Amino acid sequence: MSTPDISAELKKLVELQELDKRIFDLKQKKEEVPVLLERLQKAFEDKKANYKSLESNLQKMQLKQKEKEGDLGAKEEGIKKSQSQLGVLKTNKEYQAKLAEIESLKADKSVIEEEILRLMDEIETAKKALDEEKKVLAGEEKVYNEEKRAVEEQAKDTDASLQAEEGKRQIAAAGIDKKILQAYEHILHGRGGVALVQVSNNSCEGCHMRVPHQVINEIKMYNRLITCENCNRILYLEEGE
Ligand SMILES: [Zn+2]
């Protein structure tokens, strides 16, 4: 095996790094998709919960109305029963007592009637609010479905781009010396998708630390790959630097 031409290999790595940066960004974008979808769904579920709570309040009020109507019926029965007993009472005292009992039942009845009327008002208001919320929710659902579809469409585009970039990468990588490629890829996986960085104004563009003159001279010799002493990325110089 002949020793690779480091200068030529670095030029190929620059091209590869461009592709890897794009691939890294596309993969990040791809990973965000389920998070975005979940966030959209959760926001919509919260809006649905508001509707559900209005609905359950209405049901509670309707149940209470039924209870009160039951109580009203019982009072009416009691009044009828007491009135039917009036005719068979022997003494005036008993008669007066029964009349007082009927009056008391009638007073109870009118309190219950008022409560029912108040409940009916509240139920009507609650029904209107629920109808309004239903319309709002239908609008929210439409927006949610549109946003979801947009995210899914974008995810498809991202997948297609990723596939295209990975195809280009395969071709680019095939032309690089195996050992150099291995060294590059080893750094790539641990460094956020950036394994190769330029030295400009005597500093590493990966970590912004100063690169000593000694190291810059070593890069210029093109004997081997030179890495940053701080971030460990492979360093290269633009022509003319
Ligand atoms: Zn560095």
PDB file of C-alpha atoms and ligand atoms in Angstrom:
ATOM      1  CA  MET A   1       0.000   0.000   0.000  1.00  0.00           C
ATOM      2  CA  SER A   2       1.350   3.375  -0.975  1.00  0.00           C
ATOM      3  CA  THR A   3       1.273   6.317   1.417  1.00  0.00           C
ATOM      4  CA  PRO A   4      -1.691   8.533   0.675  1.00  0.00           C
ATOM      5  CA  ASP A   5      -1.257  12.037  -0.661  1.00  0.00           C
ATOM      6  CA  ILE A   6      -2.430  13.900   2.462  1.00  0.00           C
ATOM      7  CA  SER A   7      -3.086  17.152   0.624  1.00  0.00           C
ATOM      8  CA  ALA A   8      -5.322  15.418  -1.928  1.00  0.00           C
ATOM      9  CA  GLU A   9      -7.069  13.348   0.737  1.00  0.00           C
ATOM     10  CA  LEU A  10      -7.803  16.492   2.775  1.00  0.00           C
ATOM     11  CA  LYS A  11      -9.483  18.050  -0.274  1.00  0.00           C
ATOM     12  CA  LYS A  12     -11.727  14.988  -0.544  1.00  0.00           C
ATOM     13  CA  LEU A  13     -12.429  15.140   3.189  1.00  0.00           C
ATOM     14  CA  VAL A  14     -13.551  18.770   2.842  1.00  0.00           C
ATOM     15  CA  GLU A  15     -16.151  17.634   0.333  1.00  0.00           C
ATOM     16  CA  LEU A  16     -17.146  14.715   2.550  1.00  0.00           C
ATOM     17  CA  GLN A  17     -17.450  16.986   5.572  1.00  0.00           C
ATOM     18  CA  GLU A  18     -19.853  19.245   3.661  1.00  0.00           C
ATOM     19  CA  LEU A  19     -22.065  16.244   2.991  1.00  0.00           C
ATOM     20  CA  ASP A  20     -21.770  14.970   6.564  1.00  0.00           C
ATOM     21  CA  LYS A  21     -22.768  18.359   7.941  1.00  0.00           C
ATOM     22  CA  ARG A  22     -25.885  18.326   5.799  1.00  0.00           C
ATOM     23  CA  ILE A  23     -26.624  14.712   6.748  1.00  0.00           C
ATOM     24  CA  PHE A  24     -26.184  15.561  10.421  1.00  0.00           C
ATOM     25  CA  ASP A  25     -28.615  18.490  10.173  1.00  0.00           C
ATOM     26  CA  LEU A  26     -31.162  16.404   8.257  1.00  0.00           C
ATOM     27  CA  LYS A  27     -30.951  13.648  10.878  1.00  0.00           C
ATOM     28  CA  GLN A  28     -31.516  16.206  13.631  1.00  0.00           C
ATOM     29  CA  LYS A  29     -34.531  17.499  11.733  1.00  0.00           C
ATOM     30  CA  LYS A  30     -35.811  13.940  11.362  1.00  0.00           C
ATOM     31  CA  GLU A  31     -35.473  13.311  15.092  1.00  0.00           C
ATOM     32  CA  GLU A  32     -37.526  16.404  15.847  1.00  0.00           C
ATOM     33  CA  VAL A  33     -40.526  15.131  13.865  1.00  0.00           C
ATOM     34  CA  PRO A  34     -42.046  12.812  16.520  1.00  0.00           C
ATOM     35  CA  VAL A  35     -41.416  15.470  19.192  1.00  0.00           C
ATOM     36  CA  LEU A  36     -43.218  18.085  17.077  1.00  0.00           C
ATOM     37  CA  LEU A  37     -46.118  15.750  16.345  1.00  0.00           C
ATOM     38  CA  GLU A  38     -46.463  14.842  20.007  1.00  0.00           C
ATOM     39  CA  ARG A  39     -46.436  18.515  21.003  1.00  0.00           C
ATOM     40  CA  LEU A  40     -49.176  19.326  18.473  1.00  0.00           C
ATOM     41  CA  GLN A  41     -51.269  16.391  19.646  1.00  0.00           C
ATOM     42  CA  LYS A  42     -50.873  17.305  23.310  1.00  0.00           C
ATOM     43  CA  ALA A  43     -51.957  20.916  22.641  1.00  0.00           C
ATOM     44  CA  PHE A  44     -55.051  19.646  20.860  1.00  0.00           C
ATOM     45  CA  GLU A  45     -55.823  17.127  23.623  1.00  0.00           C
ATOM     46  CA  ASP A  46     -55.680  19.970  26.155  1.00  0.00           C
ATOM     47  CA  LYS A  47     -58.252  21.890  24.131  1.00  0.00           C
ATOM     48  CA  LYS A  48     -60.438  18.797  23.974  1.00  0.00           C
ATOM     49  CA  ALA A  49     -60.148  18.454  27.765  1.00  0.00           C
ATOM     50  CA  ASN A  50     -61.684  21.919  28.145  1.00  0.00           C
ATOM     51  CA  TYR A  51     -64.686  20.818  26.080  1.00  0.00           C
ATOM     52  CA  LYS A  52     -64.976  17.578  28.072  1.00  0.00           C
ATOM     53  CA  SER A  53     -65.009  19.466  31.350  1.00  0.00           C
ATOM     54  CA  LEU A  54     -67.797  21.810  30.149  1.00  0.00           C
ATOM     55  CA  GLU A  55     -69.723  18.762  28.974  1.00  0.00           C
ATOM     56  CA  SER A  56     -69.358  16.953  32.282  1.00  0.00           C
ATOM     57  CA  ASN A  57     -70.486  20.065  34.215  1.00  0.00           C
ATOM     58  CA  LEU A  58     -73.607  20.221  32.075  1.00  0.00           C
ATOM     59  CA  GLN A  59     -74.335  16.550  32.713  1.00  0.00           C
ATOM     60  CA  LYS A  60     -73.988  17.108  36.459  1.00  0.00           C
ATOM     61  CA  MET A  61     -76.485  19.989  36.350  1.00  0.00           C
ATOM     62  CA  GLN A  62     -78.929  17.920  34.302  1.00  0.00           C
ATOM     63  CA  LEU A  63     -78.673  15.113  36.824  1.00  0.00           C
ATOM     64  CA  LYS A  64     -79.328  17.558  39.657  1.00  0.00           C
ATOM     65  CA  GLN A  65     -82.403  18.839  37.823  1.00  0.00           C
ATOM     66  CA  LYS A  66     -83.750  15.292  37.602  1.00  0.00           C
ATOM     67  CA  GLU A  67     -83.162  14.815  41.332  1.00  0.00           C
ATOM     68  CA  LYS A  68     -84.983  18.048  42.122  1.00  0.00           C
ATOM     69  CA  GLU A  69     -87.877  17.008  39.882  1.00  0.00           C
ATOM     70  CA  GLY A  70     -88.061  13.771  41.857  1.00  0.00           C
ATOM     71  CA  ASP A  71     -88.180  15.750  45.107  1.00  0.00           C
ATOM     72  CA  LEU A  72     -90.895  17.976  43.638  1.00  0.00           C
ATOM     73  CA  GLY A  73     -92.986  14.938  42.699  1.00  0.00           C
ATOM     74  CA  ALA A  74     -92.656  13.574  46.237  1.00  0.00           C
ATOM     75  CA  LYS A  75     -93.806  16.874  47.732  1.00  0.00           C
ATOM     76  CA  GLU A  76     -96.799  16.986  45.352  1.00  0.00           C
ATOM     77  CA  GLU A  77     -97.718  13.431  46.345  1.00  0.00           C
ATOM     78  CA  GLY A  78     -97.490  14.446  50.010  1.00  0.00           C
ATOM     79  CA  ILE A  79     -99.761  17.436  49.460  1.00  0.00           C
ATOM     80  CA  LYS A  80    -102.365  15.301  47.627  1.00  0.00           C
ATOM     81  CA  LYS A  81    -102.267  12.667  50.349  1.00  0.00           C
ATOM     82  CA  SER A  82    -102.684  15.232  53.118  1.00  0.00           C
ATOM     83  CA  GLN A  83    -105.507  16.962  51.246  1.00  0.00           C
ATOM     84  CA  SER A  84    -107.341  13.642  50.848  1.00  0.00           C
ATOM     85  CA  GLN A  85    -106.999  13.075  54.602  1.00  0.00           C
ATOM     86  CA  LEU A  86    -108.707  16.411  55.439  1.00  0.00           C
ATOM     87  CA  GLY A  87    -112.223  14.995  54.961  1.00  0.00           C
ATOM     88  CA  VAL A  88    -111.849  12.153  57.453  1.00  0.00           C
ATOM     89  CA  LEU A  89    -110.432  14.179  60.354  1.00  0.00           C
ATOM     90  CA  LYS A  90    -112.653  14.249  63.467  1.00  0.00           C
ATOM     91  CA  THR A  91    -111.555  17.348  65.385  1.00  0.00           C
ATOM     92  CA  ASN A  92    -110.901  20.930  64.436  1.00  0.00           C
ATOM     93  CA  LYS A  93    -107.473  20.672  66.062  1.00  0.00           C
ATOM     94  CA  GLU A  94    -106.539  17.750  63.829  1.00  0.00           C
ATOM     95  CA  TYR A  95    -107.897  19.636  60.838  1.00  0.00           C
ATOM     96  CA  GLN A  96    -105.831  22.753  61.629  1.00  0.00           C
ATOM     97  CA  ALA A  97    -102.720  20.622  62.144  1.00  0.00           C
ATOM     98  CA  LYS A  98    -103.227  18.963  58.761  1.00  0.00           C
ATOM     99  CA  LEU A  99    -103.738  22.353  57.074  1.00  0.00           C
ATOM    100  CA  ALA A 100    -100.479  23.583  58.608  1.00  0.00           C
ATOM    101  CA  GLU A 101     -98.739  20.437  57.350  1.00  0.00           C
ATOM    102  CA  ILE A 102    -100.080  21.092  53.833  1.00  0.00           C
ATOM    103  CA  GLU A 103     -98.894  24.699  53.963  1.00  0.00           C
ATOM    104  CA  SER A 104     -95.438  23.585  55.025  1.00  0.00           C
ATOM    105  CA  LEU A 105     -95.319  21.056  52.164  1.00  0.00           C
ATOM    106  CA  LYS A 106     -96.415  23.771  49.724  1.00  0.00           C
ATOM    107  CA  ALA A 107     -93.653  26.070  50.980  1.00  0.00           C
ATOM    108  CA  ASP A 108     -91.083  23.278  50.476  1.00  0.00           C
ATOM    109  CA  LYS A 109     -92.500  22.677  47.020  1.00  0.00           C
ATOM    110  CA  SER A 110     -92.122  26.298  45.977  1.00  0.00           C
ATOM    111  CA  VAL A 111     -88.492  26.350  47.192  1.00  0.00           C
ATOM    112  CA  ILE A 112     -87.788  23.276  45.020  1.00  0.00           C
ATOM    113  CA  GLU A 113     -89.561  24.881  42.054  1.00  0.00           C
ATOM    114  CA  GLU A 114     -87.343  27.923  42.370  1.00  0.00           C
ATOM    115  CA  GLU A 115     -84.264  25.740  42.503  1.00  0.00           C
ATOM    116  CA  ILE A 116     -85.390  23.924  39.358  1.00  0.00           C
ATOM    117  CA  LEU A 117     -85.966  27.224  37.526  1.00  0.00           C
ATOM    118  CA  ARG A 118     -82.527  28.434  38.548  1.00  0.00           C
ATOM    119  CA  LEU A 119     -80.981  25.145  37.378  1.00  0.00           C
ATOM    120  CA  MET A 120     -82.805  25.368  34.050  1.00  0.00           C
ATOM    121  CA  ASP A 121     -81.327  28.838  33.509  1.00  0.00           C
ATOM    122  CA  GLU A 122     -77.856  27.576  34.346  1.00  0.00           C
ATOM    123  CA  ILE A 123     -78.296  24.576  32.049  1.00  0.00           C
ATOM    124  CA  GLU A 124     -79.317  26.808  29.183  1.00  0.00           C
ATOM    125  CA  THR A 125     -76.254  29.002  29.680  1.00  0.00           C
ATOM    126  CA  ALA A 126     -74.021  25.926  29.935  1.00  0.00           C
ATOM    127  CA  LYS A 127     -75.503  24.481  26.738  1.00  0.00           C
ATOM    128  CA  LYS A 128     -74.761  27.700  24.863  1.00  0.00           C
ATOM    129  CA  ALA A 129     -71.188  27.714  26.175  1.00  0.00           C
ATOM    130  CA  LEU A 130     -70.778  24.088  25.140  1.00  0.00           C
ATOM    131  CA  ASP A 131     -72.090  24.806  21.644  1.00  0.00           C
ATOM    132  CA  GLU A 132     -69.627  27.696  21.333  1.00  0.00           C
ATOM    133  CA  GLU A 133     -66.789  25.495  22.560  1.00  0.00           C
ATOM    134  CA  LYS A 134     -67.792  22.814  20.072  1.00  0.00           C
ATOM    135  CA  LYS A 135     -67.355  25.313  17.224  1.00  0.00           C
ATOM    136  CA  VAL A 136     -64.025  26.495  18.645  1.00  0.00           C
ATOM    137  CA  LEU A 137     -62.870  22.885  18.985  1.00  0.00           C
ATOM    138  CA  ALA A 138     -63.878  22.065  15.401  1.00  0.00           C
ATOM    139  CA  GLY A 139     -61.715  25.004  14.276  1.00  0.00           C
ATOM    140  CA  GLU A 140     -58.857  23.849  16.476  1.00  0.00           C
ATOM    141  CA  GLU A 141     -59.116  20.347  15.056  1.00  0.00           C
ATOM    142  CA  LYS A 142     -58.878  21.699  11.536  1.00  0.00           C
ATOM    143  CA  VAL A 143     -55.777  23.722  12.436  1.00  0.00           C
ATOM    144  CA  TYR A 144     -54.283  20.720  14.236  1.00  0.00           C
ATOM    145  CA  ASN A 145     -54.819  18.451  11.218  1.00  0.00           C
ATOM    146  CA  GLU A 146     -53.287  21.028   8.880  1.00  0.00           C
ATOM    147  CA  GLU A 147     -50.245  21.528  11.096  1.00  0.00           C
ATOM    148  CA  LYS A 148     -49.831  17.789  11.477  1.00  0.00           C
ATOM    149  CA  ARG A 149     -50.012  17.301   7.729  1.00  0.00           C
ATOM    150  CA  ALA A 150     -47.428  20.070   7.175  1.00  0.00           C
ATOM    151  CA  VAL A 151     -45.009  18.411   9.620  1.00  0.00           C
ATOM    152  CA  GLU A 152     -45.527  15.045   7.935  1.00  0.00           C
ATOM    153  CA  GLU A 153     -44.973  16.536   4.479  1.00  0.00           C
ATOM    154  CA  GLN A 154     -41.777  18.175   5.676  1.00  0.00           C
ATOM    155  CA  ALA A 155     -40.661  14.887   7.211  1.00  0.00           C
ATOM    156  CA  LYS A 156     -41.093  13.251   3.810  1.00  0.00           C
ATOM    157  CA  ASP A 157     -38.963  15.972   2.181  1.00  0.00           C
ATOM    158  CA  THR A 158     -36.328  15.516   4.882  1.00  0.00           C
ATOM    159  CA  ASP A 159     -36.268  11.756   4.274  1.00  0.00           C
ATOM    160  CA  ALA A 160     -35.864  12.269   0.533  1.00  0.00           C
ATOM    161  CA  SER A 161     -33.038  14.787   1.031  1.00  0.00           C
ATOM    162  CA  LEU A 162     -31.359  12.511   3.526  1.00  0.00           C
ATOM    163  CA  GLN A 163     -31.458   9.625   1.111  1.00  0.00           C
ATOM    164  CA  ALA A 164     -30.007  11.764  -1.670  1.00  0.00           C
ATOM    165  CA  GLU A 165     -27.199  13.134   0.529  1.00  0.00           C
ATOM    166  CA  GLU A 166     -26.364   9.652   1.808  1.00  0.00           C
ATOM    167  CA  GLY A 167     -26.108   8.426  -1.776  1.00  0.00           C
ATOM    168  CA  LYS A 168     -23.666  11.229  -2.589  1.00  0.00           C
ATOM    169  CA  ARG A 169     -21.731  10.485   0.574  1.00  0.00           C
ATOM    170  CA  GLN A 170     -21.294   6.851  -0.335  1.00  0.00           C
ATOM    171  CA  ILE A 171     -19.707   7.864  -3.633  1.00  0.00           C
ATOM    172  CA  ALA A 172     -17.513  10.521  -2.021  1.00  0.00           C
ATOM    173  CA  ALA A 173     -16.355   8.172   0.751  1.00  0.00           C
ATOM    174  CA  ALA A 174     -15.446   5.427  -1.728  1.00  0.00           C
ATOM    175  CA  GLY A 175     -12.714   7.639  -3.174  1.00  0.00           C
ATOM    176  CA  ILE A 176     -10.959   8.279   0.145  1.00  0.00           C
ATOM    177  CA  ASP A 177      -8.049   6.330   1.617  1.00  0.00           C
ATOM    178  CA  LYS A 178      -9.530   3.747   4.020  1.00  0.00           C
ATOM    179  CA  LYS A 179      -7.339   4.576   7.018  1.00  0.00           C
ATOM    180  CA  ILE A 180      -7.922   8.302   6.645  1.00  0.00           C
ATOM    181  CA  LEU A 181     -11.650   7.734   6.282  1.00  0.00           C
ATOM    182  CA  GLN A 182     -11.649   5.581   9.412  1.00  0.00           C
ATOM    183  CA  ALA A 183      -9.845   8.251  11.434  1.00  0.00           C
ATOM    184  CA  TYR A 184     -12.231  10.907  10.140  1.00  0.00           C
ATOM    185  CA  GLU A 185     -15.363   8.871  10.912  1.00  0.00           C
ATOM    186  CA  HIS A 186     -14.146   8.011  14.385  1.00  0.00           C
ATOM    187  CA  ILE A 187     -13.930  11.725  15.205  1.00  0.00           C
ATOM    188  CA  LEU A 188     -17.189  12.509  13.379  1.00  0.00           C
ATOM    189  CA  HIS A 189     -19.393  10.362  15.628  1.00  0.00           C
ATOM    190  CA  GLY A 190     -18.197  11.959  18.822  1.00  0.00           C
ATOM    191  CA  ARG A 191     -18.121  15.580  17.619  1.00  0.00           C
ATOM    192  CA  GLY A 192     -21.608  16.616  16.576  1.00  0.00           C
ATOM    193  CA  GLY A 193     -21.140  15.856  12.888  1.00  0.00           C
ATOM    194  CA  VAL A 194     -17.965  17.918  12.518  1.00  0.00           C
ATOM    195  CA  ALA A 195     -14.659  16.053  12.195  1.00  0.00           C
ATOM    196  CA  LEU A 196     -12.736  18.356   9.877  1.00  0.00           C
ATOM    197  CA  VAL A 197     -12.274  22.052  10.509  1.00  0.00           C
ATOM    198  CA  GLN A 198     -10.399  24.871   8.915  1.00  0.00           C
ATOM    199  CA  VAL A 199      -7.715  26.851  10.671  1.00  0.00           C
ATOM    200  CA  SER A 200      -8.387  30.530  10.117  1.00  0.00           C
ATOM    201  CA  ASN A 201      -6.648  33.480  11.787  1.00  0.00           C
ATOM    202  CA  ASN A 202      -4.533  30.919  13.593  1.00  0.00           C
ATOM    203  CA  SER A 203      -7.495  29.430  15.406  1.00  0.00           C
ATOM    204  CA  CYS A 204      -9.471  26.207  15.142  1.00  0.00           C
ATOM    205  CA  GLU A 205     -12.932  26.827  13.670  1.00  0.00           C
ATOM    206  CA  GLY A 206     -14.273  23.886  15.666  1.00  0.00           C
ATOM    207  CA  CYS A 207     -13.455  25.072  19.179  1.00  0.00           C
ATOM    208  CA  HIS A 208     -12.031  28.567  18.516  1.00  0.00           C
ATOM    209  CA  MET A 209      -8.818  27.826  20.391  1.00  0.00           C
ATOM    210  CA  ARG A 210      -5.522  29.190  19.122  1.00  0.00           C
ATOM    211  CA  VAL A 211      -3.532  26.803  16.975  1.00  0.00           C
ATOM    212  CA  PRO A 212       0.242  27.071  17.696  1.00  0.00           C
ATOM    213  CA  HIS A 213       2.593  27.943  14.795  1.00  0.00           C
ATOM    214  CA  GLN A 214       4.330  24.628  15.279  1.00  0.00           C
ATOM    215  CA  VAL A 215       1.037  22.819  14.539  1.00  0.00           C
ATOM    216  CA  ILE A 216       0.303  25.011  11.511  1.00  0.00           C
ATOM    217  CA  ASN A 217       3.743  24.167  10.150  1.00  0.00           C
ATOM    218  CA  GLU A 218       3.013  20.484  10.630  1.00  0.00           C
ATOM    219  CA  ILE A 219      -0.248  20.843   8.667  1.00  0.00           C
ATOM    220  CA  LYS A 220       1.689  22.485   5.826  1.00  0.00           C
ATOM    221  CA  MET A 221       4.055  19.540   5.647  1.00  0.00           C
ATOM    222  CA  TYR A 222       1.195  17.172   4.658  1.00  0.00           C
ATOM    223  CA  ASN A 223       2.954  14.163   6.175  1.00  0.00           C
ATOM    224  CA  ARG A 224      -0.012  12.986   8.201  1.00  0.00           C
ATOM    225  CA  LEU A 225      -3.393  14.179   9.499  1.00  0.00           C
ATOM    226  CA  ILE A 226      -2.995  16.855  12.189  1.00  0.00           C
ATOM    227  CA  THR A 227      -5.667  17.229  14.827  1.00  0.00           C
ATOM    228  CA  CYS A 228      -6.571  20.147  17.107  1.00  0.00           C
ATOM    229  CA  GLU A 229      -4.922  19.747  20.507  1.00  0.00           C
ATOM    230  CA  ASN A 230      -8.105  20.948  22.161  1.00  0.00           C
ATOM    231  CA  CYS A 231     -11.117  19.464  20.322  1.00  0.00           C
ATOM    232  CA  ASN A 232      -9.279  16.667  18.509  1.00  0.00           C
ATOM    233  CA  ARG A 233     -10.776  17.488  15.112  1.00  0.00           C
ATOM    234  CA  ILE A 234      -8.712  17.167  11.935  1.00  0.00           C
ATOM    235  CA  LEU A 235      -7.310  20.540  10.876  1.00  0.00           C
ATOM    236  CA  TYR A 236      -6.799  21.878   7.364  1.00  0.00           C
ATOM    237  CA  LEU A 237      -5.683  25.135   5.802  1.00  0.00           C
ATOM    238  CA  GLU A 238      -7.338  26.947   2.921  1.00  0.00           C
ATOM    239  CA  GLU A 239      -4.921  27.353   0.039  1.00  0.00           C
ATOM    240  CA  GLY A 240      -2.831  30.471   0.441  1.00  0.00           C
ATOM    241  CA  GLU A 241      -3.123  30.589   4.250  1.00  0.00           C
TER     242      GLU A 241
HETATM  243 ZN    ZN B   1     -10.333  22.652  17.984  1.00  0.00          ZN
END
